[in-house]
PDB file of C-alpha atoms in Angstrom:
ATOM      1  CA  MET A  64      93.578  91.422  80.868  1.00  0.00           C
ATOM      2  CA  LEU A  65      91.485  88.896  82.693  1.00  0.00           C
ATOM      3  CA  SER A  66      91.299  85.636  80.823  1.00  0.00           C
ATOM      4  CA  ALA A  67      87.971  83.806  80.598  1.00  0.00           C
ATOM      5  CA  LEU A  68      89.809  80.807  82.008  1.00  0.00           C
ATOM      6  CA  LEU A  69      90.453  82.675  85.260  1.00  0.00           C
ATOM      7  CA  LEU A  70      86.863  83.703  85.813  1.00  0.00           C
ATOM      8  CA  ASP A  71      85.008  81.560  88.283  1.00  0.00           C
ATOM      9  CA  GLU A  72      82.016  79.561  87.112  1.00  0.00           C
ATOM     10  CA  GLU A  73      79.446  81.741  88.864  1.00  0.00           C
ATOM     11  CA  LEU A  74      80.696  84.918  87.204  1.00  0.00           C
ATOM     12  CA  ILE A  75      80.837  83.231  83.809  1.00  0.00           C
ATOM     13  CA  SER A  76      77.200  82.151  84.224  1.00  0.00           C
ATOM     14  CA  LEU A  77      76.142  85.692  85.102  1.00  0.00           C
ATOM     15  CA  ILE A  78      77.795  87.014  81.933  1.00  0.00           C
ATOM     16  CA  LEU A  79      76.640  84.275  79.568  1.00  0.00           C
ATOM     17  CA  VAL A  80      72.951  84.782  80.255  1.00  0.00           C
ATOM     18  CA  TYR A  81      73.145  88.201  78.558  1.00  0.00           C
ATOM     19  CA  LEU A  82      74.632  86.899  75.310  1.00  0.00           C
ATOM     20  CA  GLU A  83      72.723  85.963  72.185  1.00  0.00           C
ATOM     21  CA  PRO A  84      72.125  82.223  71.674  1.00  0.00           C
ATOM     22  CA  SER A  85      74.191  82.254  68.466  1.00  0.00           C
ATOM     23  CA  VAL A  86      77.151  83.682  70.414  1.00  0.00           C
ATOM     24  CA  LEU A  87      76.768  80.990  73.071  1.00  0.00           C
ATOM     25  CA  CYS A  88      76.877  78.327  70.375  1.00  0.00           C
ATOM     26  CA  ILE A  89      80.090  79.801  68.959  1.00  0.00           C
ATOM     27  CA  MET A  90      81.629  80.099  72.435  1.00  0.00           C
ATOM     28  CA  SER A  91      80.873  76.441  73.106  1.00  0.00           C
ATOM     29  CA  GLU A  92      83.449  75.569  70.433  1.00  0.00           C
ATOM     30  CA  VAL A  93      86.310  77.551  72.029  1.00  0.00           C
ATOM     31  CA  ASN A  94      87.360  75.121  74.734  1.00  0.00           C
ATOM     32  CA  THR A  95      85.990  72.448  77.042  1.00  0.00           C
ATOM     33  CA  ARG A  96      85.396  74.842  79.929  1.00  0.00           C
ATOM     34  CA  LEU A  97      83.300  77.196  77.801  1.00  0.00           C
ATOM     35  CA  LYS A  98      81.537  74.230  76.220  1.00  0.00           C
ATOM     36  CA  TYR A  99      80.546  73.095  79.697  1.00  0.00           C
ATOM     37  CA  SER A 100      79.501  76.617  80.751  1.00  0.00           C
ATOM     38  CA  THR A 101      77.495  77.364  77.601  1.00  0.00           C
ATOM     39  CA  THR A 102      75.550  74.114  77.585  1.00  0.00           C
ATOM     40  CA  LYS A 103      74.398  74.061  81.223  1.00  0.00           C
ATOM     41  CA  ASP A 104      70.666  73.583  81.678  1.00  0.00           C
ATOM     42  CA  CYS A 105      70.442  76.405  84.223  1.00  0.00           C
ATOM     43  CA  LEU A 106      71.789  78.851  81.602  1.00  0.00           C
ATOM     44  CA  TRP A 107      69.397  77.716  78.863  1.00  0.00           C
ATOM     45  CA  ARG A 108      66.441  77.610  81.272  1.00  0.00           C
ATOM     46  CA  GLU A 109      67.108  81.273  82.013  1.00  0.00           C
ATOM     47  CA  MET A 110      67.514  81.974  78.272  1.00  0.00           C
ATOM     48  CA  CYS A 111      64.061  80.420  77.766  1.00  0.00           C
ATOM     49  CA  ARG A 112      62.573  82.464  80.603  1.00  0.00           C
ATOM     50  CA  ARG A 113      63.921  85.718  79.162  1.00  0.00           C
ATOM     51  CA  ARG A 114      63.018  84.920  75.546  1.00  0.00           C
ATOM     52  CA  TRP A 115      59.500  83.749  76.350  1.00  0.00           C
ATOM     53  CA  SER A 116      58.613  86.489  78.860  1.00  0.00           C
ATOM     54  CA  ASP A 117      56.725  88.573  76.259  1.00  0.00           C
ATOM     55  CA  LYS A 118      55.138  85.628  74.431  1.00  0.00           C
ATOM     56  CA  VAL A 119      51.582  84.294  74.717  1.00  0.00           C
ATOM     57  CA  ALA A 120      50.816  82.591  78.021  1.00  0.00           C
ATOM     58  CA  GLN A 121      51.309  79.027  76.771  1.00  0.00           C
ATOM     59  CA  PHE A 122      54.997  79.782  76.048  1.00  0.00           C
ATOM     60  CA  GLN A 123      55.821  81.745  79.186  1.00  0.00           C
ATOM     61  CA  LEU A 124      57.949  79.868  81.671  1.00  0.00           C
ATOM     62  CA  ASP A 125      55.933  79.922  84.872  1.00  0.00           C
ATOM     63  CA  ASP A 126      56.688  77.497  87.723  1.00  0.00           C
ATOM     64  CA  ARG A 127      54.231  74.873  86.442  1.00  0.00           C
ATOM     65  CA  ARG A 128      55.597  74.868  82.898  1.00  0.00           C
ATOM     66  CA  GLN A 129      59.176  74.841  84.186  1.00  0.00           C
ATOM     67  CA  GLN A 130      58.390  71.766  86.286  1.00  0.00           C
ATOM     68  CA  ILE A 131      56.848  70.002  83.269  1.00  0.00           C
ATOM     69  CA  LEU A 132      59.848  70.818  81.075  1.00  0.00           C
ATOM     70  CA  ASP A 133      62.312  69.839  83.821  1.00  0.00           C
ATOM     71  CA  GLU A 134      60.575  66.446  84.015  1.00  0.00           C
ATOM     72  CA  GLU A 135      60.748  66.138  80.215  1.00  0.00           C
ATOM     73  CA  CYS A 136      64.486  66.847  80.371  1.00  0.00           C
ATOM     74  CA  ASN A 137      64.999  64.200  83.061  1.00  0.00           C
ATOM     75  CA  GLN A 138      62.906  61.524  81.350  1.00  0.00           C
ATOM     76  CA  SER A 139      63.905  61.929  77.720  1.00  0.00           C
ATOM     77  CA  MET A 140      67.479  63.194  77.957  1.00  0.00           C
ATOM     78  CA  THR A 141      66.348  66.459  76.379  1.00  0.00           C
ATOM     79  CA  THR A 142      68.270  69.596  77.299  1.00  0.00           C
ATOM     80  CA  TRP A 143      66.994  73.115  77.890  1.00  0.00           C
ATOM     81  CA  LYS A 144      69.128  74.195  74.946  1.00  0.00           C
ATOM     82  CA  GLN A 145      67.186  71.770  72.720  1.00  0.00           C
ATOM     83  CA  ILE A 146      63.895  73.044  74.150  1.00  0.00           C
ATOM     84  CA  TYR A 147      64.962  76.631  73.418  1.00  0.00           C
ATOM     85  CA  PHE A 148      65.771  75.966  69.771  1.00  0.00           C
ATOM     86  CA  GLU A 149      62.712  73.750  69.249  1.00  0.00           C
ATOM     87  CA  ALA A 150      60.515  76.620  70.484  1.00  0.00           C
ATOM     88  CA  GLU A 151      62.300  78.976  68.077  1.00  0.00           C
ATOM     89  CA  ARG A 152      61.579  76.599  65.180  1.00  0.00           C
ATOM     90  CA  ASP A 153      57.969  76.186  66.264  1.00  0.00           C
ATOM     91  CA  ALA A 154      57.491  79.971  66.392  1.00  0.00           C
ATOM     92  CA  LYS A 155      58.179  80.095  62.639  1.00  0.00           C
ATOM     93  CA  ARG A 156      55.662  77.355  61.799  1.00  0.00           C
ATOM     94  CA  THR A 157      52.651  78.534  59.767  1.00  0.00           C
ATOM     95  CA  LYS A 158      50.571  75.344  59.639  1.00  0.00           C
ATOM     96  CA  MET A 159      48.279  74.084  62.374  1.00  0.00           C
ATOM     97  CA  SER A 160      47.025  70.591  63.089  1.00  0.00           C
ATOM     98  CA  ALA A 161      43.314  69.996  63.636  1.00  0.00           C
ATOM     99  CA  ASP A 162      43.957  69.311  67.315  1.00  0.00           C
ATOM    100  CA  GLU A 163      45.892  72.556  67.694  1.00  0.00           C
ATOM    101  CA  LEU A 164      43.214  74.555  65.854  1.00  0.00           C
ATOM    102  CA  CYS A 165      40.512  73.129  68.126  1.00  0.00           C
ATOM    103  CA  SER A 166      42.494  73.630  71.335  1.00  0.00           C
ATOM    104  CA  THR A 167      43.112  77.310  70.558  1.00  0.00           C
ATOM    105  CA  THR A 168      40.695  80.000  71.657  1.00  0.00           C
ATOM    106  CA  TRP A 169      40.003  82.637  69.025  1.00  0.00           C
ATOM    107  CA  SER A 170      38.663  86.147  68.650  1.00  0.00           C
ATOM    108  CA  PHE A 171      36.853  86.981  65.406  1.00  0.00           C
ATOM    109  CA  SER A 172      37.294  90.404  63.802  1.00  0.00           C
ATOM    110  CA  ILE A 173      33.575  91.027  63.264  1.00  0.00           C
ATOM    111  CA  ASN A 174      31.603  91.867  66.430  1.00  0.00           C
ATOM    112  CA  GLN A 175      34.445  90.571  68.653  1.00  0.00           C
ATOM    113  CA  GLN A 176      32.947  87.089  68.697  1.00  0.00           C
ATOM    114  CA  ASN A 177      34.681  84.060  70.165  1.00  0.00           C
ATOM    115  CA  PRO A 178      34.290  81.246  67.631  1.00  0.00           C
ATOM    116  CA  THR A 179      34.903  77.637  68.618  1.00  0.00           C
ATOM    117  CA  PHE A 180      36.401  75.016  66.315  1.00  0.00           C
ATOM    118  CA  TYR A 181      35.445  71.404  67.059  1.00  0.00           C
ATOM    119  CA  LEU A 182      37.302  68.251  66.019  1.00  0.00           C
ATOM    120  CA  ASN A 183      34.199  66.952  64.207  1.00  0.00           C
ATOM    121  CA  GLY A 184      34.610  69.752  61.623  1.00  0.00           C
ATOM    122  CA  LEU A 185      32.147  72.267  63.042  1.00  0.00           C
ATOM    123  CA  LEU A 186      32.862  75.924  63.637  1.00  0.00           C
ATOM    124  CA  VAL A 187      30.328  77.517  65.968  1.00  0.00           C
ATOM    125  CA  MET A 188      30.001  81.293  65.926  1.00  0.00           C
ATOM    126  CA  GLU A 189      28.441  83.104  68.889  1.00  0.00           C
ATOM    127  CA  MET A 190      25.597  84.690  66.973  1.00  0.00           C
ATOM    128  CA  TRP A 191      22.003  84.531  68.140  1.00  0.00           C
ATOM    129  CA  PRO A 192      21.002  81.903  67.389  1.00  0.00           C
ATOM    130  CA  PRO A 193      24.454  80.282  67.202  1.00  0.00           C
ATOM    131  CA  TYR A 194      25.668  79.862  63.638  1.00  0.00           C
ATOM    132  CA  SER A 195      27.488  76.668  62.619  1.00  0.00           C
ATOM    133  CA  LEU A 196      29.852  76.306  59.684  1.00  0.00           C
ATOM    134  CA  PHE A 197      31.942  73.393  58.452  1.00  0.00           C
ATOM    135  CA  TRP A 198      35.716  73.550  58.281  1.00  0.00           C
ATOM    136  CA  GLU A 199      38.624  71.421  57.066  1.00  0.00           C
ATOM    137  CA  LEU A 200      42.361  71.834  56.734  1.00  0.00           C
ATOM    138  CA  ASN A 201      43.544  71.865  53.122  1.00  0.00           C
ATOM    139  CA  GLU A 202      46.647  69.998  51.955  1.00  0.00           C
ATOM    140  CA  ASP A 203      48.478  73.316  51.540  1.00  0.00           C
ATOM    141  CA  GLY A 204      47.938  74.096  55.255  1.00  0.00           C
ATOM    142  CA  THR A 205      45.171  76.652  54.773  1.00  0.00           C
ATOM    143  CA  LEU A 206      41.787  76.428  56.457  1.00  0.00           C
ATOM    144  CA  GLN A 207      38.622  76.067  54.402  1.00  0.00           C
ATOM    145  CA  VAL A 208      35.416  77.286  56.068  1.00  0.00           C
ATOM    146  CA  ASN A 209      32.311  76.454  54.020  1.00  0.00           C
ATOM    147  CA  HIS A 210      32.480  78.209  50.625  1.00  0.00           C
ATOM    148  CA  PHE A 211      34.499  81.221  51.849  1.00  0.00           C
ATOM    149  CA  PRO A 212      38.008  81.958  50.567  1.00  0.00           C
ATOM    150  CA  ALA A 213      40.648  79.869  52.354  1.00  0.00           C
ATOM    151  CA  HIS A 214      42.222  81.248  55.516  1.00  0.00           C
ATOM    152  CA  GLY A 215      45.999  81.348  55.803  1.00  0.00           C
ATOM    153  CA  PHE A 216      47.897  81.085  59.087  1.00  0.00           C
ATOM    154  CA  SER A 217      50.717  83.323  60.292  1.00  0.00           C
ATOM    155  CA  ARG A 218      52.529  83.872  63.568  1.00  0.00           C
ATOM    156  CA  ARG A 219      52.589  87.101  65.540  1.00  0.00           C
ATOM    157  CA  ALA A 220      55.616  88.521  67.335  1.00  0.00           C
ATOM    158  CA  ASP A 221      54.217  87.092  70.588  1.00  0.00           C
ATOM    159  CA  TRP A 222      54.093  83.630  68.912  1.00  0.00           C
ATOM    160  CA  GLY A 223      50.299  83.677  68.871  1.00  0.00           C
ATOM    161  CA  TRP A 224      48.372  82.887  65.689  1.00  0.00           C
ATOM    162  CA  THR A 225      46.603  85.005  63.096  1.00  0.00           C
ATOM    163  CA  MET A 226      44.254  83.300  60.662  1.00  0.00           C
ATOM    164  CA  ARG A 227      42.819  85.380  57.836  1.00  0.00           C
ATOM    165  CA  ASN A 228      41.364  85.500  54.376  1.00  0.00           C
ATOM    166  CA  CYS A 229      40.487  88.537  52.262  1.00  0.00           C
ATOM    167  CA  PHE A 230      37.356  89.248  54.359  1.00  0.00           C
ATOM    168  CA  VAL A 231      37.971  88.305  57.979  1.00  0.00           C
ATOM    169  CA  CYS A 232      40.658  87.820  60.596  1.00  0.00           C
ATOM    170  CA  PHE A 233      40.850  85.499  63.608  1.00  0.00           C
ATOM    171  CA  GLN A 234      43.384  86.076  66.408  1.00  0.00           C
ATOM    172  CA  SER A 235      44.380  83.398  68.896  1.00  0.00           C
ATOM    173  CA  THR A 236      43.678  84.400  72.485  1.00  0.00           C
ATOM    174  CA  GLY A 237      44.709  81.339  74.480  1.00  0.00           C
ATOM    175  CA  SER A 238      44.304  77.598  74.716  1.00  0.00           C
ATOM    176  CA  ARG A 239      41.909  75.028  76.126  1.00  0.00           C
ATOM    177  CA  PRO A 240      41.358  71.294  75.716  1.00  0.00           C
ATOM    178  CA  ALA A 241      40.166  70.390  72.219  1.00  0.00           C
ATOM    179  CA  LEU A 242      36.504  69.424  72.081  1.00  0.00           C
ATOM    180  CA  HIS A 243      35.139  66.810  69.707  1.00  0.00           C
ATOM    181  CA  ALA A 244      31.663  68.346  69.257  1.00  0.00           C
ATOM    182  CA  PRO A 245      29.520  71.142  70.665  1.00  0.00           C
ATOM    183  CA  PRO A 246      27.286  70.287  73.599  1.00  0.00           C
ATOM    184  CA  PRO A 247      23.776  69.139  72.596  1.00  0.00           C
TER     185      PRO A 247
END
């Protein structure tokens, strides 16, 4: 039987990338060699790439995002393992900030409209003429739009957002810079 201690580092890395993160965390407690092998940034970067490959574009690990996260790791002593688990925690979050709401592009369930939320509290619908509503985030994390029932937030399997009440549903479609107000 070939002991894990006899395997060279390259072969260990090729095997580890196929294991579940929870198994890697357990293996890191076995001995110092496995701790070193299971905490390497190159392993966790690849874990991120694989895990995020079927997620919405903002989570996918393209070259640009990898460069940004590599710089974050170098500047703040953050590891790719920490980035991986932070993304997992974030994917379970069901509350949005105003900035996040306004920097997300949305599709509306009625007439496939693309509504725009602005930081000044306006929601502009693409009707003709455009229709403006007022919005605010409630203390319980729901979204209040005018007098309509509150909208709750949930996450999809692709880590995108769904926002709905008993009448309508919004689906996140991407991201853009948040805008303070609509153009005049």
